[in-house]
């Protein structure tokens, strides 16, 4: 009898390691500036040790491993080890504060939590209260209890077998309204998307990826890391984005992935020249709209045309401009600025009107998608999941777009109330909820306005209760104590009233219009 099919993402990544396990897989620098080199063998051994540690804990199948640590190669090894041992990885933004962490841990009920040594006091308190049995620490200097404990375990580990439908990761995202929802991604979702992108973007074994993104979101964690590992190619690993460090690394690299803010910041550096970028094969942008000016300035300065793609936590990658001639679209190979390219192979994409009817080419409407990449649903929220799918199985992205006569998709807006700031999502409903709880506040509205660096930022407009006197600075200070820094409004105004339509609904479009020139 044949062995059952193994769809483990880790097994596929491991199988792509080059034959020479002593070749360098990752180059990075320690916080003190010391260069560090990791071979493929190092990755194999170290991820085995952590996987064996996790396996020794006797966790039930499907256990979540929640991780809020600074970016380091060891944090990547923890991700790989979690997959390897067959558990579910749950990454958390390092900017999240205690109220946010309390919600995620309470909702996901992880069996294991890994945090920074500095946060152990408050994170472990939240975790133990929520019933988590194991809390480990992992610091930026390869320190902390996770690695100390893992060092006692064997450096070989046979990856857990997984089916395509088994959960691999949960990414929290807020979607349209209310509290964050955990998007459940399976081994099949992640692996099928990674394999397809690898081919579509012409990945080569001698590629060298500059990895400068955070590793708690789809972009840095899945798209970038899976591409490099599946390609058996080297990564130049930067713990934090620094435009000068990326430009300095370009002559030794071939591929770079970034959100638009990273491209804007690199364009601000005189060292970014055609010569500096001459060794590069591919620049990829996504997670937020790339302004056409940035696209053109980049072309002019470096001679490279940025490839823009579009995706989301629930679906990983959905569309991409072509890397090479796309036979499905008459051999077109042009990367068109202001578009996110074609639906990727295996991804179904349609544009529908508010009545759910499919629209013709050139007509603007709601983007819906389907494919092996589309997530399994929201963690413990079957009703929410059902709401976000059509009866015939298409996922409602909440993005508004149009497909042109050549097949290119253009995102023109969002039906979901969402601000994308420097590639991070800010949900106005969440921030407004915190503002409305402050003493003296009657109500508030948070709107996104254009910003030269972050693309878009939040501006809060607040109404005081009768008789109350509010200071904008005090509102911002109170929010800083409770929310991740990127969610803090960059400006706050206290005004007598909010504009409303005849139904009484706040007209955010008027507020956006009013404040659009604030950071111009
Ligand atoms: C930092 N700050 C931000 C911010 N990032 N404000 C608004 N939006 C942001 N994104 C603020 C902080 O609050 C702080 O303010 C000040 O900037 C300095 O903080 P920092 O941490 O030192 O900032 P910096 O390192 O410069 O970070 C900027 C950045 C980072 C652009 C490098 O935001 C980043 O890495 N963004 C990438 C996000 C990403 O990976 N997205 C992928 C999502 S996946 P103060 O006032 O406290 O000093 C996805 C799906 C898909 O969307 O399609 O890919
Ligand atoms: P997230 O929930 O963090 O995964 O964010 C996904 C959202 O980012 C999508 O629904 C889009 O609104 C947006 N997005 C991703 N890539 C692009 C892009 N290239 N252009 C415009 N918006 C994008």
Coordinates of C-alpha atoms and ligand atoms in Angstrom, one line a residue:
X1 CA 0.0 0.0 0.0
X2 CA 1.2 3.5 -0.7
X3 CA 2.0 5.7 2.2
X4 CA -0.5 8.5 2.6
X5 CA 0.4 11.7 0.8
X6 CA 2.4 14.1 2.9
X7 CA 1.6 17.8 2.4
X8 CA 3.7 19.1 5.2
X9 CA 5.0 22.6 4.3
X10 CA 8.2 22.0 6.3
X11 CA 8.9 18.7 4.5
X12 CA 8.6 20.5 1.2
X13 CA 10.9 23.3 2.3
X14 CA 13.4 20.8 3.7
X15 CA 13.4 18.8 0.5
X16 CA 14.5 22.0 -1.3
X17 CA 17.6 22.5 0.7
X18 CA 20.7 22.3 -1.5
X19 CA 22.8 19.2 -1.6
X20 CA 25.7 21.0 0.0
X21 CA 24.3 21.5 3.5
X22 CA 27.5 23.4 4.4
X23 CA 26.8 26.2 2.1
X24 CA 25.6 29.5 3.7
X25 CA 21.8 29.8 3.9
X26 CA 21.5 33.1 5.9
X27 CA 23.9 36.0 6.5
X28 CA 23.0 38.5 9.2
X29 CA 24.6 40.6 11.9
X30 CA 24.2 40.3 15.7
X31 CA 22.8 43.4 17.5
X32 CA 26.4 44.3 18.4
X33 CA 27.4 44.3 14.7
X34 CA 29.2 40.9 14.6
X35 CA 28.6 39.1 11.3
X36 CA 26.7 35.8 11.7
X37 CA 26.5 33.0 9.1
X38 CA 24.0 30.1 9.2
X39 CA 24.5 27.1 6.9
X40 CA 21.7 24.9 5.7
X41 CA 22.9 22.3 8.2
X42 CA 22.6 24.8 11.0
X43 CA 19.0 25.5 10.1
X44 CA 18.3 21.8 9.9
X45 CA 19.8 21.1 13.3
X46 CA 18.6 24.1 15.2
X47 CA 15.0 23.7 14.0
X48 CA 15.2 20.0 14.9
X49 CA 16.2 20.9 18.4
X50 CA 13.3 23.3 18.9
X51 CA 10.9 20.8 17.2
X52 CA 12.1 18.1 19.6
X53 CA 11.6 20.5 22.6
X54 CA 8.0 21.2 21.4
X55 CA 7.4 17.5 20.8
X56 CA 8.6 16.7 24.4
X57 CA 5.9 18.9 25.9
X58 CA 3.2 16.4 25.0
X59 CA 0.9 19.0 23.4
X60 CA -2.4 18.0 21.9
X61 CA -2.5 17.9 18.1
X62 CA -3.4 21.3 16.6
X63 CA -1.8 23.2 19.5
X64 CA -1.1 26.9 18.8
X65 CA 2.4 28.3 19.4
X66 CA 2.0 32.1 19.9
X67 CA 5.1 34.1 19.3
X68 CA 5.8 37.8 20.0
X69 CA 9.6 38.3 19.7
X70 CA 12.0 40.6 17.9
X71 CA 13.1 39.6 14.4
X72 CA 16.1 37.2 14.5
X73 CA 17.2 34.1 12.6
X74 CA 16.3 32.2 15.8
X75 CA 12.7 33.5 15.5
X76 CA 12.6 32.1 11.9
X77 CA 13.9 28.8 13.3
X78 CA 11.1 28.8 15.8
X79 CA 8.6 29.2 12.9
X80 CA 10.2 26.3 11.0
X81 CA 10.4 24.2 14.2
X82 CA 6.7 24.7 14.8
X83 CA 5.8 23.5 11.3
X84 CA 8.3 20.7 11.6
X85 CA 6.7 19.4 14.9
X86 CA 3.3 19.8 13.3
X87 CA 1.8 22.6 15.5
X88 CA 0.2 25.8 14.5
X89 CA 2.3 29.0 14.3
X90 CA 0.7 32.2 15.6
X91 CA 2.9 35.3 15.1
X92 CA 2.2 38.6 16.8
X93 CA 3.4 42.1 16.0
X94 CA 6.1 43.2 18.4
X95 CA 4.3 46.6 18.7
X96 CA 1.2 45.0 20.4
X97 CA 0.6 46.1 24.0
X98 CA -0.9 44.2 26.9
X99 CA -4.6 44.7 26.0
X100 CA -4.0 43.5 22.5
X101 CA -2.0 40.5 23.6
X102 CA -4.6 39.6 26.2
X103 CA -7.2 39.4 23.4
X104 CA -5.1 37.3 21.1
X105 CA -4.0 34.8 23.8
X106 CA -7.5 34.6 25.2
X107 CA -9.0 34.0 21.8
X108 CA -6.4 31.6 20.4
X109 CA -5.7 29.7 23.7
X110 CA -2.1 28.8 22.7
X111 CA -0.5 25.8 24.4
X112 CA 2.9 27.6 24.1
X113 CA 3.8 31.3 24.2
X114 CA 7.2 32.6 23.3
X115 CA 8.0 36.3 24.2
X116 CA 11.0 38.5 24.7
X117 CA 12.9 38.2 28.0
X118 CA 12.0 41.8 28.8
X119 CA 8.3 41.1 28.4
X120 CA 8.2 37.8 30.3
X121 CA 6.6 39.4 33.4
X122 CA 3.4 40.7 31.8
X123 CA 3.1 38.3 28.9
X124 CA 3.5 35.2 31.1
X125 CA 0.9 36.6 33.5
X126 CA -1.6 37.0 30.7
X127 CA -0.7 33.5 29.2
X128 CA -0.9 31.6 32.5
X129 CA -4.2 33.3 33.3
X130 CA -5.6 32.2 29.9
X131 CA -4.5 28.6 30.6
X132 CA -1.3 28.4 28.6
X133 CA 1.0 25.9 30.2
X134 CA 4.4 26.8 28.6
X135 CA 5.9 30.2 28.3
X136 CA 9.4 30.5 26.9
X137 CA 11.6 33.5 26.1
X138 CA 13.7 34.3 23.1
X139 CA 15.9 37.4 22.9
X140 CA 17.7 39.1 20.0
X141 CA 21.1 37.8 21.1
X142 CA 20.3 34.1 20.8
X143 CA 19.4 34.2 24.5
X144 CA 16.4 33.1 26.5
X145 CA 14.8 29.9 27.9
X146 CA 13.6 28.5 24.5
X147 CA 17.2 28.0 23.2
X148 CA 18.5 26.9 26.6
X149 CA 15.9 24.2 26.8
X150 CA 16.2 23.2 23.1
X151 CA 20.0 22.8 23.5
X152 CA 19.3 19.6 25.5
X153 CA 17.4 18.0 22.6
X154 CA 18.6 16.0 19.7
X155 CA 19.5 17.8 16.5
X156 CA 17.6 15.5 14.1
X157 CA 13.9 15.3 13.8
X158 CA 11.5 13.7 11.4
X159 CA 8.9 16.2 10.3
X160 CA 5.4 15.5 11.3
X161 CA 3.2 14.3 8.4
X162 CA 0.5 16.7 7.5
X163 CA -2.5 16.7 5.2
X164 CA -3.2 19.7 2.9
X165 CA -6.2 20.7 5.0
X166 CA -4.3 20.7 8.3
X167 CA -3.7 24.0 10.0
X168 CA -0.2 25.5 9.7
X169 CA -0.7 29.1 11.0
X170 CA -3.2 31.6 12.3
X171 CA -2.8 35.2 11.4
X172 CA -4.9 37.8 13.2
X173 CA -6.6 40.3 10.9
X174 CA -9.6 42.5 11.5
X175 CA -11.4 42.3 8.3
X176 CA -14.4 44.6 8.0
X177 CA -15.6 45.2 11.5
X178 CA -15.1 44.5 15.2
X179 CA -12.4 42.5 16.9
X180 CA -9.5 40.8 15.2
X181 CA -10.2 37.4 13.6
X182 CA -7.7 34.6 13.3
X183 CA -7.3 33.6 9.6
X184 CA -6.6 29.9 9.6
X185 CA -4.1 28.9 6.9
X186 CA -3.4 25.3 6.0
X187 CA -0.3 23.5 4.8
X188 CA -2.1 23.2 1.5
X189 CA -2.8 27.0 1.3
X190 CA 0.8 28.0 2.1
X191 CA 2.6 25.3 0.0
X192 CA 0.5 25.7 -3.1
X193 CA 1.0 29.4 -3.1
X194 CA 4.7 29.2 -2.5
X195 CA 5.3 26.6 -5.2
X196 CA 3.3 28.7 -7.7
X197 CA 5.1 32.0 -6.9
X198 CA 8.4 30.3 -7.1
X199 CA 7.7 29.4 -10.7
X200 CA 5.9 32.6 -11.6
X201 CA 8.7 34.9 -10.3
X202 CA 11.3 32.7 -12.0
X203 CA 13.1 31.8 -8.8
X204 CA 16.6 30.5 -9.2
X205 CA 18.9 28.6 -6.9
X206 CA 21.6 31.3 -7.1
X207 CA 19.1 34.0 -6.1
X208 CA 20.0 36.0 -3.0
X209 CA 17.1 37.6 -1.2
X210 CA 17.4 40.7 1.0
X211 CA 15.0 40.1 3.8
X212 CA 14.1 43.4 5.6
X213 CA 10.5 42.9 6.5
X214 CA 9.0 42.0 9.8
X215 CA 8.2 38.3 10.2
X216 CA 4.7 38.4 11.7
X217 CA 2.8 39.1 8.5
X218 CA 2.1 37.3 5.3
X219 CA 4.7 39.4 3.3
X220 CA 7.8 38.8 5.4
X221 CA 6.9 35.5 6.9
X222 CA 5.4 33.6 4.1
X223 CA 6.0 35.2 0.7
X224 CA 9.6 36.1 1.3
X225 CA 10.8 33.2 3.5
X226 CA 9.0 30.5 1.5
X227 CA 10.4 31.8 -1.8
X228 CA 13.9 31.8 -0.5
X229 CA 13.8 28.4 1.2
X230 CA 11.9 26.7 -1.6
X231 CA 14.4 28.1 -4.0
X232 CA 17.3 26.8 -1.9
X233 CA 18.6 30.4 -2.1
X234 CA 20.5 32.5 0.3
X235 CA 19.0 35.3 2.4
X236 CA 20.7 38.5 3.6
X237 CA 18.7 38.9 6.8
X238 CA 18.2 42.4 8.3
X239 CA 16.6 42.5 11.7
X240 CA 15.2 46.0 11.0
X241 CA 14.7 47.9 7.8
X242 CA 17.4 50.5 7.2
X243 CA 17.4 52.0 3.7
X244 CA 21.2 52.4 3.7
X245 CA 21.9 48.9 4.8
X246 CA 19.6 47.6 2.0
X247 CA 21.3 49.7 -0.6
X248 CA 24.7 48.5 0.6
X249 CA 23.5 44.9 0.2
X250 CA 22.1 45.3 -3.3
X251 CA 25.4 44.4 -5.1
X252 CA 25.4 41.0 -3.4
X253 CA 21.7 40.3 -3.9
X254 CA 19.2 39.5 -6.7
X255 CA 15.8 39.9 -5.2
X256 CA 14.2 42.4 -2.8
X257 CA 10.6 42.5 -1.4
X258 CA 9.1 45.5 0.4
X259 CA 6.1 47.5 1.2
X260 CA 5.9 50.9 -0.6
X261 CA 7.2 52.8 2.4
X262 CA 10.5 50.9 2.0
X263 CA 10.8 52.0 -1.6
X264 CA 10.0 55.6 -0.8
X265 CA 12.7 55.6 2.0
X266 CA 15.3 54.1 -0.3
X267 CA 14.6 56.7 -3.0
X268 CA 15.4 59.3 -0.3
X269 CA 19.0 58.0 -0.3
X270 CA 21.6 59.4 -2.8
X271 CA 23.4 56.0 -2.8
X272 CA 20.5 54.4 -4.7
X273 CA 21.8 54.5 -8.2
X274 CA 21.7 52.4 -11.4
X275 CA 25.1 51.0 -10.5
X276 CA 24.1 50.0 -7.0
X277 CA 21.2 48.1 -8.3
X278 CA 22.9 46.6 -11.4
X279 CA 23.3 43.1 -9.9
X280 CA 19.6 42.9 -9.0
X281 CA 17.1 40.7 -10.9
X282 CA 13.8 41.6 -9.3
X283 CA 12.2 44.2 -7.0
X284 CA 8.7 43.3 -5.6
X285 CA 6.2 45.5 -3.9
X286 CA 3.0 44.8 -2.1
X287 CA 0.8 45.0 1.0
X288 CA -0.3 48.6 0.2
X289 CA -0.8 50.6 -3.0
X290 CA 2.5 51.6 -4.7
X291 CA 2.1 55.2 -5.9
X292 CA 2.7 55.7 -9.7
X293 CA 5.3 58.4 -8.8
X294 CA 7.3 55.8 -6.7
X295 CA 7.1 53.3 -9.5
X296 CA 8.4 55.8 -12.1
X297 CA 11.1 57.3 -9.8
X298 CA 12.4 53.8 -9.2
X299 CA 12.5 53.1 -12.9
X300 CA 14.4 56.3 -13.5
X301 CA 16.9 55.9 -10.7
X302 CA 17.7 52.2 -10.9
X303 CA 16.6 51.1 -14.4
X304 CA 14.4 48.4 -12.7
X305 CA 10.6 48.1 -13.0
X306 CA 9.1 47.2 -9.7
X307 CA 6.8 44.2 -9.9
X308 CA 3.7 45.0 -7.9
X309 CA 1.5 42.2 -6.5
X310 CA -1.6 42.0 -4.3
X311 CA -2.6 39.7 -1.5
X312 CA -4.0 39.4 2.0
X313 CA -3.7 37.4 5.2
X314 CA -6.7 35.3 4.3
X315 CA -5.5 34.4 0.8
X316 CA -1.7 34.9 0.7
X317 CA -0.9 36.1 -2.9
X318 CA -3.7 36.7 -5.3
X319 CA -2.4 38.7 -8.3
X320 CA 1.0 39.7 -9.7
X321 CA 2.4 41.7 -12.5
X322 CA 4.2 39.4 -14.9
X323 CA 7.9 38.5 -14.3
X324 CA 8.2 37.1 -17.8
X325 CA 5.8 36.7 -20.7
X326 CA 2.5 35.3 -19.4
X327 CA 1.1 32.8 -21.9
X328 CA -2.3 33.0 -20.3
X329 CA -2.5 36.7 -21.3
X330 CA -1.2 36.6 -24.8
X331 CA 2.4 36.6 -23.8
X332 CA 2.2 40.0 -22.1
X333 CA 5.2 40.7 -20.0
X334 CA 4.8 44.4 -19.1
X335 CA 4.7 45.4 -15.4
X336 CA 2.2 48.1 -15.4
X337 CA 2.4 50.8 -12.7
X338 CA -0.8 51.4 -10.9
X339 CA -2.0 47.8 -11.4
X340 CA -1.4 44.7 -9.4
X341 CA -1.2 42.5 -12.5
X342 CA -3.0 39.3 -13.4
X343 CA -4.7 36.8 -11.1
X344 CA -2.0 34.3 -10.3
X345 CA -2.2 30.7 -11.8
X346 CA -4.8 28.8 -9.9
X347 CA -6.4 31.9 -8.5
X348 CA -10.0 32.7 -9.6
X349 CA -10.8 36.5 -9.4
X350 CA -14.0 38.2 -10.3
X351 CA -15.4 41.7 -9.9
X352 CA -19.1 41.9 -8.8
X353 CA -21.6 44.7 -8.2
X354 CA -23.3 45.2 -4.9
X355 CA -26.0 42.9 -6.0
X356 CA -23.4 40.1 -6.4
X357 CA -23.7 40.0 -10.2
X358 CA -20.5 39.7 -12.2
X359 CA -19.4 42.9 -13.9
X360 CA -17.9 43.4 -17.3
X361 CA -14.3 44.3 -18.1
X362 CA -13.7 47.9 -17.2
X363 CA -16.4 48.1 -14.6
X364 CA -15.5 48.8 -11.0
X365 CA -16.8 46.6 -8.2
X366 CA -16.1 44.2 -5.3
X367 CA -13.2 41.8 -5.7
X368 CA -14.0 38.1 -4.9
X369 CA -11.5 35.3 -5.1
X370 CA -11.2 31.5 -4.9
X371 CA -8.4 28.9 -5.1
X372 CA -6.3 26.5 -3.2
X373 CA -4.7 29.6 -1.6
X374 CA -7.9 30.7 0.1
X375 CA -7.9 30.2 3.9
X376 CA -10.0 27.7 5.8
X377 CA -12.0 30.2 7.8
X378 CA -11.7 32.4 10.9
X379 CA -10.7 30.7 14.1
X380 CA -13.7 29.8 16.1
X381 CA -15.9 32.2 14.2
X382 CA -18.1 30.1 11.8
X383 CA -20.7 32.9 11.4
X384 CA -18.1 35.5 10.5
X385 CA -16.5 33.0 8.1
X386 CA -19.9 32.3 6.4
X387 CA -20.5 36.0 6.0
X388 CA -17.3 36.5 4.2
X389 CA -17.9 33.8 1.6
X390 CA -20.6 33.9 -1.2
X391 CA -23.0 30.9 -1.3
X392 CA -21.0 29.6 -4.3
X393 CA -17.7 29.7 -2.4
X394 CA -16.0 32.9 -3.4
X395 CA -14.2 34.9 -0.7
X396 CA -15.1 38.6 -0.4
X397 CA -11.8 40.5 -0.2
X398 CA -13.3 43.8 0.9
X399 CA -11.2 45.4 -1.9
X400 CA -12.8 47.4 -4.7
X401 CA -11.2 47.0 -8.2
X402 CA -11.5 46.7 -11.9
X403 CA -10.0 44.4 -14.5
X404 CA -9.0 46.2 -17.7
X405 CA -9.3 44.9 -21.3
X406 CA -5.7 43.5 -21.1
X407 CA -6.5 41.5 -18.0
X408 CA -4.6 43.7 -15.5
X409 CA -6.3 44.1 -12.1
X410 CA -6.4 47.6 -10.6
X411 CA -7.3 48.2 -6.9
X412 CA -9.2 51.4 -6.7
X413 CA -10.4 51.4 -3.1
X414 CA -11.8 49.3 -0.2
X415 CA -15.3 48.6 0.9
X416 CA -13.9 47.7 4.3
X417 CA -13.1 50.5 6.7
X418 CA -9.4 50.0 6.8
X419 CA -6.3 52.3 6.8
X420 CA -3.1 50.8 5.5
X421 CA -0.2 52.7 7.1
X422 CA 3.3 51.8 6.1
X423 CA 2.0 48.3 5.2
X424 CA 0.3 47.8 8.6
X425 CA -3.4 47.6 8.9
X426 CA -5.2 50.0 11.2
X427 CA -8.9 49.3 11.8
X428 CA -10.7 52.6 12.6
X429 CA -13.4 50.7 14.5
X430 CA -10.8 49.4 16.9
X431 CA -9.1 52.8 17.5
X432 CA -12.4 54.6 17.8
X433 CA -13.5 52.0 20.4
X434 CA -10.5 53.0 22.6
X435 CA -11.0 56.7 22.1
X436 CA -14.7 56.4 22.9
X437 CA -13.9 54.8 26.2
X438 CA -11.8 57.8 27.4
X439 CA -13.4 60.1 29.9
X440 CA -15.3 63.0 28.4
X441 CA -15.4 61.6 24.9
X442 CA -18.9 61.4 23.3
X443 CA -17.8 59.8 20.0
X444 CA -15.0 59.8 17.4
X445 CA -14.0 59.0 13.9
X446 CA -10.7 57.8 12.5
X447 CA -10.0 58.5 8.9
X448 CA -7.0 57.7 6.6
X449 CA -5.3 60.6 4.8
X450 CA -2.4 60.6 2.4
X451 CA 1.1 60.6 3.9
X452 CA 4.4 60.9 2.0
X453 CA 6.2 58.3 4.0
X454 CA 3.5 55.8 5.2
X455 CA 1.2 56.2 2.2
X456 CA -1.7 56.7 4.5
X457 CA -2.0 57.6 8.2
X458 CA -4.9 57.9 10.7
X459 CA -6.4 61.2 11.8
X460 CA -8.8 61.2 14.7
X461 CA -11.7 63.6 14.9
X462 CA -13.3 63.6 18.4
X463 CA -16.5 65.0 19.9
X464 CA -16.6 65.9 23.7
X465 CA -19.5 65.1 26.0
X466 CA -21.5 68.2 26.9
X467 CA -19.4 70.2 29.5
X468 CA -16.3 68.1 29.0
X469 CA -13.0 69.8 27.8
X470 CA -10.7 67.5 25.8
X471 CA -7.1 68.0 24.9
X472 CA -6.0 66.3 21.7
X473 CA -2.5 65.7 23.2
X474 CA -4.0 63.9 26.2
X475 CA -6.1 61.7 23.9
X476 CA -3.0 60.7 22.0
X477 CA -1.0 60.0 25.1
X478 CA -3.8 57.9 26.6
X479 CA -3.9 55.8 23.3
X480 CA -0.2 55.3 23.3
X481 CA -0.5 53.5 26.7
X482 CA -2.9 51.0 25.2
X483 CA -2.4 50.5 21.5
X484 CA 0.5 49.4 19.2
X485 CA 2.4 52.5 18.1
X486 CA 1.5 52.3 14.4
X487 CA -2.3 52.6 15.3
X488 CA -1.8 55.9 17.1
X489 CA -3.4 58.8 15.1
X490 CA -0.8 61.1 13.7
X491 CA -3.1 64.0 14.4
X492 CA -6.1 64.5 16.6
X493 CA -8.8 67.2 16.4
X494 CA -11.6 68.0 18.9
X495 CA -14.5 69.4 17.0
X496 CA -18.1 70.3 17.8
X497 CA -19.8 67.7 15.5
X498 CA -19.2 65.1 12.9
X499 CA -20.7 65.4 9.4
X500 CA -23.6 63.0 9.0
X501 CA -25.9 61.9 6.1
X502 CA -29.7 61.9 6.4
X503 CA -29.6 58.4 7.9
X504 CA -27.4 59.7 10.7
X505 CA -24.3 57.9 9.5
X506 CA -20.9 59.6 9.9
X507 CA -19.7 60.7 6.4
X508 CA -16.0 59.7 6.6
X509 CA -15.5 60.7 3.0
X510 CA -16.1 64.3 3.9
X511 CA -13.6 64.1 6.8
X512 CA -11.1 62.5 4.5
X513 CA -11.6 65.3 2.0
X514 CA -11.3 67.9 4.7
X515 CA -8.0 66.6 6.1
X516 CA -6.4 65.2 2.9
X517 CA -3.8 68.0 2.6
X518 CA -2.6 67.7 6.2
X519 CA 0.7 66.0 5.4
X520 CA 1.0 67.0 1.7
Ligands
LIG1 C1 6.3 52.8 12.5 N1 5.6 53.9 12.8 C2 4.5 53.9 12.0 C3 4.6 52.7 11.2 N2 5.7 52.1 11.5 N3 3.4 54.7 11.9 C4 2.5 54.4 11.0 N4 2.5 53.3 10.2 C5 3.6 52.5 10.3 N5 3.6 51.4 9.5 C6 5.9 54.9 13.7 C7 6.0 54.4 15.1 O1 4.7 54.5 15.7 C8 6.9 55.4 15.8 O2 6.2 56.6 16.1 C9 7.9 55.8 14.6 O3 7.1 55.5 13.4 C10 9.2 55.0 14.6 O4 8.9 53.6 14.8 P1 9.9 52.5 14.3 O5 9.4 51.2 14.7 O6 11.3 52.9 14.5 O7 9.6 52.7 12.7 P2 10.3 52.1 11.5 O8 11.3 51.1 11.9 O9 10.8 53.3 10.7 O10 9.1 51.3 10.7 C11 8.6 51.7 9.6 C12 8.5 50.5 8.6 C13 7.6 49.5 9.3 C14 7.8 51.0 7.3 C15 9.8 49.9 8.4 O11 6.3 50.1 9.6 C16 7.4 48.2 8.6 O12 8.3 47.4 8.6 N6 6.4 48.1 7.8 C17 6.1 46.9 7.0 C18 4.8 46.2 7.4 C19 4.6 44.9 6.7 O13 5.5 44.0 6.7 N7 3.4 44.7 6.2 C20 3.1 43.4 5.5 C21 1.6 43.1 5.8 S1 1.2 41.6 5.0 P3 6.5 57.4 17.5 O14 5.5 58.5 17.4 O15 6.1 56.4 18.5 O16 7.9 57.7 17.5 C22 -0.1 42.1 3.9 C23 -0.5 41.2 2.9 C24 0.3 41.4 1.6 O17 -0.5 43.2 4.0 O18 -0.3 41.7 0.6 O19 1.5 41.4 1.7
LIG2 P1 -3.8 42.2 5.5 O1 -5.1 42.0 6.1 O2 -2.8 42.8 6.4 O3 -3.3 40.9 4.9 O4 -4.0 43.3 4.3 C1 -4.5 42.9 3.1 C2 -4.9 44.1 2.3 O5 -3.8 44.9 1.9 C3 -5.7 43.8 1.1 O6 -7.0 43.4 1.3 C4 -5.5 45.1 0.3 O7 -6.5 46.0 0.7 C5 -4.1 45.6 0.7 N1 -3.1 45.3 -0.3 C6 -2.2 44.3 -0.4 N2 -1.5 44.4 -1.5 C7 -1.9 45.6 -2.1 C8 -1.5 46.3 -3.3 N3 -0.4 45.8 -4.1 N4 -2.2 47.4 -3.7 C9 -3.2 47.8 -2.9 N5 -3.6 47.2 -1.8 C10 -2.9 46.1 -1.4

